[in-house]
Short mmCIF file of C-alpha atoms and ligand atoms in Angstrom, two decimals:
data_model
loop_
_atom_site.label_atom_id
_atom_site.label_comp_id
_atom_site.label_asym_id
_atom_site.label_seq_id
_atom_site.Cartn_x
_atom_site.Cartn_y
_atom_site.Cartn_z
CA MET A 1 37.20 11.80 -1.25
CA LEU A 2 33.83 13.24 -2.06
CA ALA A 3 31.43 10.65 -3.43
CA SER A 4 29.20 13.22 -5.12
CA SER A 5 31.91 15.36 -6.69
CA LYS A 6 31.68 13.57 -10.05
CA ASN A 7 28.12 14.80 -10.47
CA GLN A 8 28.98 18.43 -9.81
CA PRO A 9 30.13 20.91 -12.41
CA MET A 10 33.77 21.53 -11.62
CA ASN A 11 33.67 25.27 -11.85
CA GLU A 12 31.01 25.54 -9.21
CA LEU A 13 31.52 25.29 -5.50
CA PRO A 14 29.25 22.49 -4.33
CA LEU A 15 28.71 22.17 -0.62
CA MET A 16 29.86 19.10 1.24
CA LYS A 17 27.45 17.22 3.44
CA GLU A 18 28.56 16.43 6.94
CA THR A 19 27.84 12.72 6.35
CA GLU A 20 30.40 12.58 3.56
CA GLY A 21 33.08 13.97 5.75
CA ILE A 22 34.82 17.31 5.43
CA VAL A 23 38.34 16.95 4.07
CA LEU A 24 41.15 19.40 4.78
CA PHE A 25 42.13 20.06 1.17
CA TYR A 26 40.62 19.52 -2.25
CA PRO A 27 42.24 20.34 -5.61
CA ASN A 28 40.81 23.32 -7.48
CA VAL A 29 40.43 22.16 -11.09
CA PRO A 30 38.26 24.57 -13.09
CA LYS A 31 36.17 23.00 -15.84
CA GLU A 32 37.94 25.03 -18.51
CA SER A 33 41.24 23.31 -17.76
CA ILE A 34 39.89 20.09 -19.27
CA ASP A 35 39.23 21.81 -22.61
CA LEU A 36 42.56 23.64 -22.55
CA VAL A 37 44.53 20.50 -21.67
CA THR A 38 42.69 18.57 -24.41
CA GLY A 39 43.71 21.29 -26.85
CA VAL A 40 47.35 20.87 -25.86
CA LEU A 41 47.17 17.08 -26.13
CA ASN A 42 45.81 17.45 -29.67
CA SER A 43 48.64 19.80 -30.66
CA ARG A 44 52.28 19.40 -31.62
CA TRP A 45 53.61 20.97 -28.41
CA ILE A 46 53.04 19.13 -25.16
CA GLY A 47 56.36 19.96 -23.45
CA GLN A 48 57.57 23.53 -22.94
CA GLY A 49 55.90 25.45 -25.76
CA PRO A 50 53.53 28.37 -26.48
CA ARG A 51 51.17 27.70 -23.55
CA VAL A 52 54.05 28.04 -21.08
CA GLU A 53 54.92 31.44 -22.51
CA GLU A 54 51.27 32.51 -22.47
CA PHE A 55 50.89 31.44 -18.82
CA GLU A 56 54.06 33.29 -17.81
CA LYS A 57 52.90 36.48 -19.56
CA MET A 58 49.49 36.32 -17.88
CA PHE A 59 51.02 35.64 -14.48
CA GLU A 60 53.56 38.42 -14.90
CA ALA A 61 50.89 40.96 -15.87
CA ARG A 62 48.91 40.07 -12.78
CA PHE A 63 51.52 39.53 -10.06
CA ALA A 64 54.81 41.05 -11.22
CA PRO A 65 53.99 43.84 -13.69
CA ASN A 66 57.47 45.38 -13.53
CA GLY A 67 59.43 42.15 -13.30
CA LYS A 68 59.76 38.83 -15.01
CA ALA A 69 58.03 35.51 -14.33
CA LEU A 70 59.69 32.16 -15.05
CA SER A 71 57.69 28.95 -14.78
CA VAL A 72 59.17 25.69 -13.55
CA GLY A 73 58.16 22.12 -12.75
CA SER A 74 57.43 22.67 -9.04
CA GLY A 75 57.57 25.21 -6.25
CA THR A 76 60.67 23.45 -4.98
CA ASP A 77 62.33 23.92 -8.39
CA ALA A 78 61.34 27.60 -8.16
CA LEU A 79 63.03 27.94 -4.78
CA HIS A 80 66.20 26.16 -5.90
CA LEU A 81 66.33 28.28 -9.06
CA SER A 82 65.89 31.47 -7.00
CA TYR A 83 68.72 30.45 -4.68
CA ILE A 84 70.99 29.77 -7.67
CA LEU A 85 70.10 33.13 -9.24
CA ALA A 86 70.78 34.83 -5.89
CA ASP A 87 74.30 33.45 -6.33
CA LEU A 88 74.32 31.53 -3.06
CA LYS A 89 77.37 29.34 -2.58
CA PRO A 90 78.47 26.40 -0.39
CA GLY A 91 79.20 27.65 3.12
CA ASP A 92 77.02 30.76 2.82
CA GLU A 93 74.81 31.38 5.82
CA ILE A 94 71.10 31.82 5.06
CA ALA A 95 68.47 33.08 7.52
CA VAL A 96 65.36 30.96 7.02
CA PRO A 97 62.01 30.40 8.77
CA VAL A 98 61.99 27.33 11.04
CA PHE A 99 58.25 26.90 10.52
CA THR A 100 57.55 26.18 6.86
CA CYS A 101 57.24 23.40 4.30
CA THR A 102 60.53 21.47 4.14
CA ALA A 103 60.67 22.48 0.46
CA THR A 104 61.74 25.98 1.53
CA ASN A 105 64.92 24.70 3.12
CA ILE A 106 65.83 21.41 1.42
CA PRO A 107 67.40 23.14 -1.65
CA PHE A 108 70.00 24.67 0.70
CA LEU A 109 71.10 21.12 1.48
CA TYR A 110 71.61 20.50 -2.27
CA MET A 111 73.77 23.61 -2.34
CA GLY A 112 75.80 23.13 0.84
CA CYS A 113 74.58 26.37 2.38
CA VAL A 114 74.47 26.81 6.17
CA ILE A 115 70.91 27.09 7.44
CA LYS A 116 70.21 29.49 10.33
CA PHE A 117 66.69 28.95 11.64
CA VAL A 118 64.68 31.97 12.73
CA ASP A 119 61.86 31.71 15.29
CA VAL A 120 58.17 32.44 14.61
CA ASP A 121 56.09 35.47 15.47
CA PRO A 122 53.39 33.94 17.71
CA LYS A 123 50.71 36.32 16.34
CA THR A 124 51.13 35.12 12.75
CA LEU A 125 53.59 32.16 12.66
CA ASN A 126 55.56 34.24 10.15
CA ILE A 127 59.26 34.95 10.63
CA ASN A 128 60.06 36.81 13.87
CA ILE A 129 61.66 40.15 13.09
CA GLU A 130 63.51 40.55 16.42
CA HIS A 131 65.06 37.14 16.15
CA LEU A 132 65.88 37.74 12.47
CA ARG A 133 67.83 40.85 13.51
CA GLN A 134 69.86 38.71 15.92
CA VAL A 135 70.52 35.92 13.41
CA VAL A 136 71.61 38.06 10.43
CA ASN A 137 75.28 39.14 10.37
CA GLU A 138 78.12 39.71 7.87
CA LYS A 139 78.19 36.00 7.04
CA THR A 140 74.51 35.94 6.04
CA LYS A 141 74.04 35.92 2.27
CA ALA A 142 70.23 35.88 1.95
CA ILE A 143 66.99 36.08 3.91
CA VAL A 144 64.12 33.73 3.12
CA CYS A 145 60.63 34.28 4.47
CA VAL A 146 57.36 32.40 4.07
CA HIS A 147 53.95 34.07 4.16
CA TYR A 148 52.44 31.45 6.42
CA GLY A 149 48.87 30.52 5.54
CA GLY A 150 48.71 33.45 3.11
CA LEU A 151 49.33 36.43 5.44
CA PRO A 152 52.30 38.51 4.22
CA CYS A 153 55.35 38.87 6.49
CA ASP A 154 56.59 42.25 7.76
CA MET A 155 58.27 43.01 4.43
CA ASP A 156 59.46 46.55 5.23
CA GLU A 157 61.31 45.35 8.32
CA ILE A 158 62.78 42.34 6.48
CA GLN A 159 63.92 44.54 3.58
CA ALA A 160 65.55 47.01 5.98
CA ILE A 161 67.61 44.21 7.55
CA ALA A 162 68.57 42.91 4.09
CA ASP A 163 69.55 46.41 2.93
CA LYS A 164 71.81 46.88 5.93
CA TYR A 165 73.89 43.91 4.75
CA GLY A 166 73.26 44.29 1.00
CA ILE A 167 71.74 40.82 0.67
CA PRO A 168 68.71 39.57 -1.28
CA VAL A 169 65.28 38.67 0.09
CA ILE A 170 63.57 35.58 -1.29
CA GLU A 171 59.87 35.19 -0.53
CA ASP A 172 58.29 31.76 -0.39
CA ALA A 173 54.78 32.77 -1.46
CA ALA A 174 53.47 29.23 -1.98
CA HIS A 175 50.58 30.12 0.38
CA ALA A 176 50.18 33.72 -0.69
CA LEU A 177 48.97 33.95 -4.30
CA GLY A 178 46.82 37.09 -4.45
CA ALA A 179 48.01 38.52 -1.12
CA THR A 180 49.06 42.18 -0.88
CA TYR A 181 51.32 44.16 1.44
CA LYS A 182 50.86 47.94 1.78
CA GLY A 183 49.10 48.05 -1.59
CA LYS A 184 51.76 46.03 -3.39
CA LYS A 185 51.20 42.58 -4.83
CA ILE A 186 53.11 39.66 -3.41
CA GLY A 187 55.31 38.93 -6.44
CA GLU A 188 56.53 42.48 -7.06
CA ILE A 189 58.16 43.34 -3.73
CA SER A 190 61.40 41.40 -3.26
CA ASP A 191 64.31 40.33 -5.46
CA PHE A 192 62.71 36.89 -5.84
CA THR A 193 59.27 35.52 -5.07
CA MET A 194 58.34 31.90 -5.47
CA PHE A 195 54.90 30.37 -6.08
CA SER A 196 53.69 26.77 -6.14
CA PHE A 197 50.97 25.16 -8.28
CA GLN A 198 51.12 21.84 -6.46
CA ALA A 199 47.84 19.88 -6.25
CA ILE A 200 46.25 21.73 -3.33
CA LYS A 201 47.49 25.30 -3.80
CA HIS A 202 45.19 28.19 -4.92
CA ILE A 203 45.93 27.35 -8.56
CA THR A 204 47.14 23.90 -9.51
CA THR A 205 48.94 22.58 -12.57
CA GLY A 206 49.25 19.09 -11.03
CA ASP A 207 52.73 20.15 -10.02
CA GLY A 208 54.33 23.39 -11.05
CA GLY A 209 55.93 26.56 -9.83
CA MET A 210 56.85 30.14 -10.74
CA VAL A 211 59.60 32.57 -9.80
CA THR A 212 59.04 36.27 -10.22
CA MET A 213 62.08 38.52 -10.13
CA LYS A 214 62.86 42.18 -10.45
CA ASN A 215 66.04 41.78 -12.50
CA LYS A 216 64.97 41.00 -16.07
CA GLU A 217 68.55 40.32 -17.23
CA LEU A 218 68.89 37.66 -14.57
CA ALA A 219 65.73 36.01 -15.90
CA LYS A 220 67.70 35.12 -19.06
CA LYS A 221 70.16 33.18 -16.93
CA GLY A 222 67.17 31.66 -15.13
CA ALA A 223 65.75 30.43 -18.45
CA ARG A 224 69.08 28.74 -19.25
CA VAL A 225 69.54 27.16 -15.83
CA ARG A 226 65.97 25.86 -16.12
CA TRP A 227 66.98 23.92 -19.27
CA PHE A 228 70.38 22.22 -18.78
CA GLY A 229 72.22 25.55 -19.18
CA ILE A 230 71.22 25.77 -22.85
CA ASP A 231 69.97 28.99 -24.46
CA ARG A 232 66.89 27.38 -25.99
CA GLU A 233 65.85 30.44 -27.93
CA ASN A 234 69.16 30.74 -29.74
CA LYS A 235 69.23 27.01 -30.25
CA GLN A 236 65.82 27.11 -31.92
CA ARG A 237 66.89 30.05 -34.09
CA GLY A 238 69.91 28.00 -35.18
CA ILE A 239 72.50 30.45 -33.83
CA TRP A 240 73.55 28.47 -30.79
CA GLU A 241 77.27 27.88 -30.60
CA ASN A 242 76.75 24.43 -29.15
CA ASP A 243 78.53 24.90 -25.87
CA ILE A 244 77.17 24.73 -22.33
CA THR A 245 79.00 26.92 -19.84
CA GLU A 246 76.68 26.75 -16.82
CA VAL A 247 75.33 23.66 -15.13
CA GLY A 248 71.56 23.62 -15.53
CA TYR A 249 68.66 21.43 -14.55
CA LYS A 250 65.50 20.03 -16.14
CA TYR A 251 63.15 22.39 -14.35
CA GLN A 252 60.82 23.62 -17.08
CA MET A 253 57.02 23.57 -17.03
CA THR A 254 55.10 21.69 -19.74
CA ASP A 255 52.31 23.04 -21.96
CA ILE A 256 49.97 20.47 -20.38
CA ALA A 257 50.57 22.01 -16.96
CA ALA A 258 50.50 25.58 -18.31
CA ALA A 259 47.05 24.96 -19.81
CA MET A 260 45.79 24.15 -16.31
CA GLY A 261 47.54 27.26 -14.99
CA ILE A 262 45.81 29.48 -17.56
CA ALA A 263 42.41 28.05 -16.60
CA GLY A 264 43.35 28.59 -12.94
CA LEU A 265 44.15 32.25 -13.56
CA HIS A 266 40.84 32.77 -15.37
CA THR A 267 38.91 31.71 -12.26
CA PHE A 268 41.38 32.97 -9.65
CA ASP A 269 39.47 36.06 -8.45
CA GLU A 270 36.42 33.98 -7.68
CA VAL A 271 38.45 31.32 -5.86
CA LEU A 272 40.37 33.87 -3.78
CA ALA A 273 37.19 35.72 -2.79
CA HIS A 274 35.59 32.43 -1.79
CA ARG A 275 38.58 31.37 0.32
CA ARG A 276 38.56 34.75 2.10
CA LYS A 277 34.87 34.38 2.82
CA LEU A 278 35.43 30.96 4.42
CA LEU A 279 38.29 32.25 6.58
CA LEU A 280 36.16 35.14 7.78
CA ALA A 281 33.30 32.73 8.57
CA TYR A 282 35.65 30.75 10.84
CA GLU A 283 36.93 33.91 12.58
CA GLN A 284 33.44 35.26 13.16
CA GLY A 285 31.90 31.89 13.98
CA LEU A 286 34.37 31.15 16.78
CA GLU A 287 34.89 34.67 18.12
CA GLY A 288 35.11 34.57 21.91
CA ILE A 289 34.95 30.76 22.19
CA PRO A 290 37.28 29.66 25.00
CA GLY A 291 40.28 27.48 24.11
CA ILE A 292 40.52 28.53 20.46
CA SER A 293 41.77 31.65 18.68
CA PHE A 294 43.01 32.48 15.19
CA ILE A 295 46.40 33.79 14.12
CA GLY A 296 47.03 36.61 11.66
CA LYS A 297 43.83 38.58 12.33
CA GLY A 298 43.23 42.30 12.28
CA TYR A 299 45.90 43.57 9.86
CA GLN A 300 44.85 46.65 7.90
CA ASP A 301 48.03 47.08 5.83
CA ARG A 302 48.04 43.64 4.17
CA GLU A 303 45.51 41.31 2.53
CA HIS A 304 45.42 37.63 3.39
CA ALA A 305 45.41 35.03 0.60
CA ALA A 306 43.45 32.63 2.85
CA TRP A 307 45.24 29.43 1.95
CA LEU A 308 45.18 27.96 5.45
CA CYS A 309 42.88 28.53 8.40
CA THR A 310 45.13 28.03 11.43
CA ALA A 311 43.87 28.14 15.00
CA MET A 312 45.72 28.08 18.30
CA VAL A 313 43.94 25.57 20.50
CA GLU A 314 44.16 24.18 23.99
CA ASN A 315 44.19 20.36 24.13
CA ARG A 316 44.86 19.95 20.42
CA VAL A 317 44.62 16.15 20.46
CA GLY A 318 41.23 16.45 22.16
CA LEU A 319 39.88 18.80 19.51
CA MET A 320 41.29 16.73 16.64
CA THR A 321 39.63 13.63 18.10
CA LYS A 322 36.32 15.44 18.48
CA LEU A 323 36.49 16.70 14.89
CA ARG A 324 37.36 13.24 13.62
CA GLU A 325 34.28 11.84 15.38
CA HIS A 326 32.30 14.23 13.20
CA LYS A 327 34.26 13.19 10.07
CA ILE A 328 36.05 16.53 9.95
CA GLU A 329 39.73 16.44 9.03
CA SER A 330 42.28 18.66 10.75
CA ALA A 331 46.09 18.53 10.79
CA GLN A 332 49.35 20.35 11.42
CA VAL A 333 50.31 20.47 7.70
CA HIS A 334 53.78 21.94 8.39
CA TYR A 335 56.19 21.14 11.21
CA ARG A 336 59.19 22.97 12.58
CA ASN A 337 61.98 22.04 10.20
CA ASP A 338 64.58 21.53 12.93
CA ARG A 339 62.74 18.37 13.98
CA TYR A 340 64.07 16.61 10.87
CA SER A 341 67.44 14.84 11.00
CA ILE A 342 68.48 16.20 7.58
CA PHE A 343 68.58 19.68 9.10
CA GLY A 344 70.75 18.53 11.98
CA GLY A 345 67.95 18.00 14.48
CA ARG A 346 66.82 20.32 17.23
CA SER A 347 69.69 22.54 18.11
CA ASN A 348 68.26 26.01 18.20
CA GLU A 349 66.79 28.14 20.91
CA LEU A 350 63.41 28.98 19.47
CA PRO A 351 61.18 29.81 22.43
CA ASN A 352 58.14 30.96 20.42
CA MET A 353 58.20 27.83 18.29
CA ASP A 354 58.55 25.73 21.44
CA ALA A 355 55.53 27.48 22.95
CA ILE A 356 53.17 26.92 20.00
CA GLU A 357 54.25 23.61 18.56
CA ASP A 358 51.58 21.63 20.43
CA LYS A 359 48.88 24.26 19.88
CA TYR A 360 48.46 25.11 16.21
CA LEU A 361 45.81 23.31 14.16
CA VAL A 362 44.79 23.72 10.53
CA LEU A 363 41.06 23.47 9.75
CA PRO A 364 39.46 22.62 6.36
CA LEU A 365 39.49 25.43 3.80
CA HIS A 366 39.08 24.82 0.07
CA PRO A 367 36.74 25.81 -2.77
CA LYS A 368 34.50 22.74 -2.44
CA LEU A 369 33.43 24.01 0.99
CA GLY A 370 30.69 26.56 1.55
CA VAL A 371 30.07 28.91 4.47
CA SER A 372 27.43 26.45 5.70
CA ASP A 373 30.15 23.77 6.03
CA VAL A 374 32.28 26.17 8.05
CA ASN A 375 29.25 26.80 10.26
CA VAL A 376 28.88 23.04 10.78
CA ILE A 377 32.54 22.85 11.87
CA CYS A 378 32.19 25.89 14.14
CA ASN A 379 29.11 24.36 15.80
CA VAL A 380 30.97 21.13 16.54
CA ILE A 381 33.83 23.14 18.07
CA LYS A 382 31.47 25.36 20.08
CA ARG A 383 30.01 22.31 21.83
CA GLY A 384 33.44 21.85 23.43
CA TRP A 385 36.12 19.12 23.44
C1 PLP B 1 53.77 23.80 -1.35
C2 PLP B 1 54.90 24.51 -0.75
C3 PLP B 1 56.20 24.51 -1.30
C4 PLP B 1 56.64 23.56 -2.36
O1 PLP B 1 56.01 23.62 -3.52
P1 PLP B 1 55.96 22.34 -4.47
O2 PLP B 1 55.27 22.89 -5.66
O3 PLP B 1 55.20 21.27 -3.75
O4 PLP B 1 57.37 21.93 -4.77
C5 PLP B 1 57.15 25.34 -0.75
N1 PLP B 1 56.88 26.11 0.30
C6 PLP B 1 55.67 26.12 0.89
C7 PLP B 1 55.47 27.01 2.06
C8 PLP B 1 54.65 25.29 0.41
O5 PLP B 1 53.47 25.28 1.02
#
């Protein structure tokens, strides 16, 4: 943790000194969120109330102008809720990315769905379109993709495969708030898009999540499933018939969290621009350096949300050790999901994943860092490892 962070105004982006160490992640808590949360704590509503609705409306206007946004308690809740709304059933086959946060795929274990892992595209670590074509068949009931690090997947190609079988696409956009694909916002493209406001994401609500969806009718079901299966609006208006006909969960967001989300949206443009600047500084700073290269570069038809800076490196352990000597954190962050016993262990033929699994490395990128910090990191790397 940063010793000096207490003395810095929270809505500024103070630079870290090398002596303090450069951490991989740092939560983005704008100063305004303290006032907004205090306001909620002094009010009658602290659970799901007016701030939740306000946050959803703001989010919808920004990221899903023709759809509907539903907030929930976490990104994982948002994924599970999307899978329920996509009407996925026990035994259904789902094509999913092998390289992602386990949260993408664990809800399928709750639901008894059959997970079919799809290999990575080595240029981006996003889902591999050729392999996806081979995995999807008549038994497949949905395609899930994750915009790894914040670079959008090949959405046109994914949608074409889904259309061929008449199945929904669910985007895990936990890394991709603010990304665009061919001029469209991530959040308005597929049937369902999920976002996370976990502690270290672009915007944080402590924990929280959002689903955006095209089908506004379905959002009504989503609001019920989010709250035990109860139509809360009718209940509050006193016209609820007092029956529950669908099994629901306790997946709502609170007004305390939503207040943080609102503050996060107010400062989002600044944060996104800053993250993009840092990513570019890494790419330019290490251009042409042997033994290290960056994934996801050079796309003109999509805009990166710059959540992670991921490099492909030779002798990864060597570089991590060298960075650690300079008090610079680095890590893998996500691992191939088929390494975990809950998913049945390694059983797939995933040659691209096999080829990169000992090479990828995530470098520090967060709003407390400045370009000068990135330059410090680049200079350490340039001296070799
Ligand atoms: C963070 C994350 C999630 C899970 O979100 P939570 O809010 O932590 O539940 C899902 N998928 C990806 C790719 C993530 O990075």
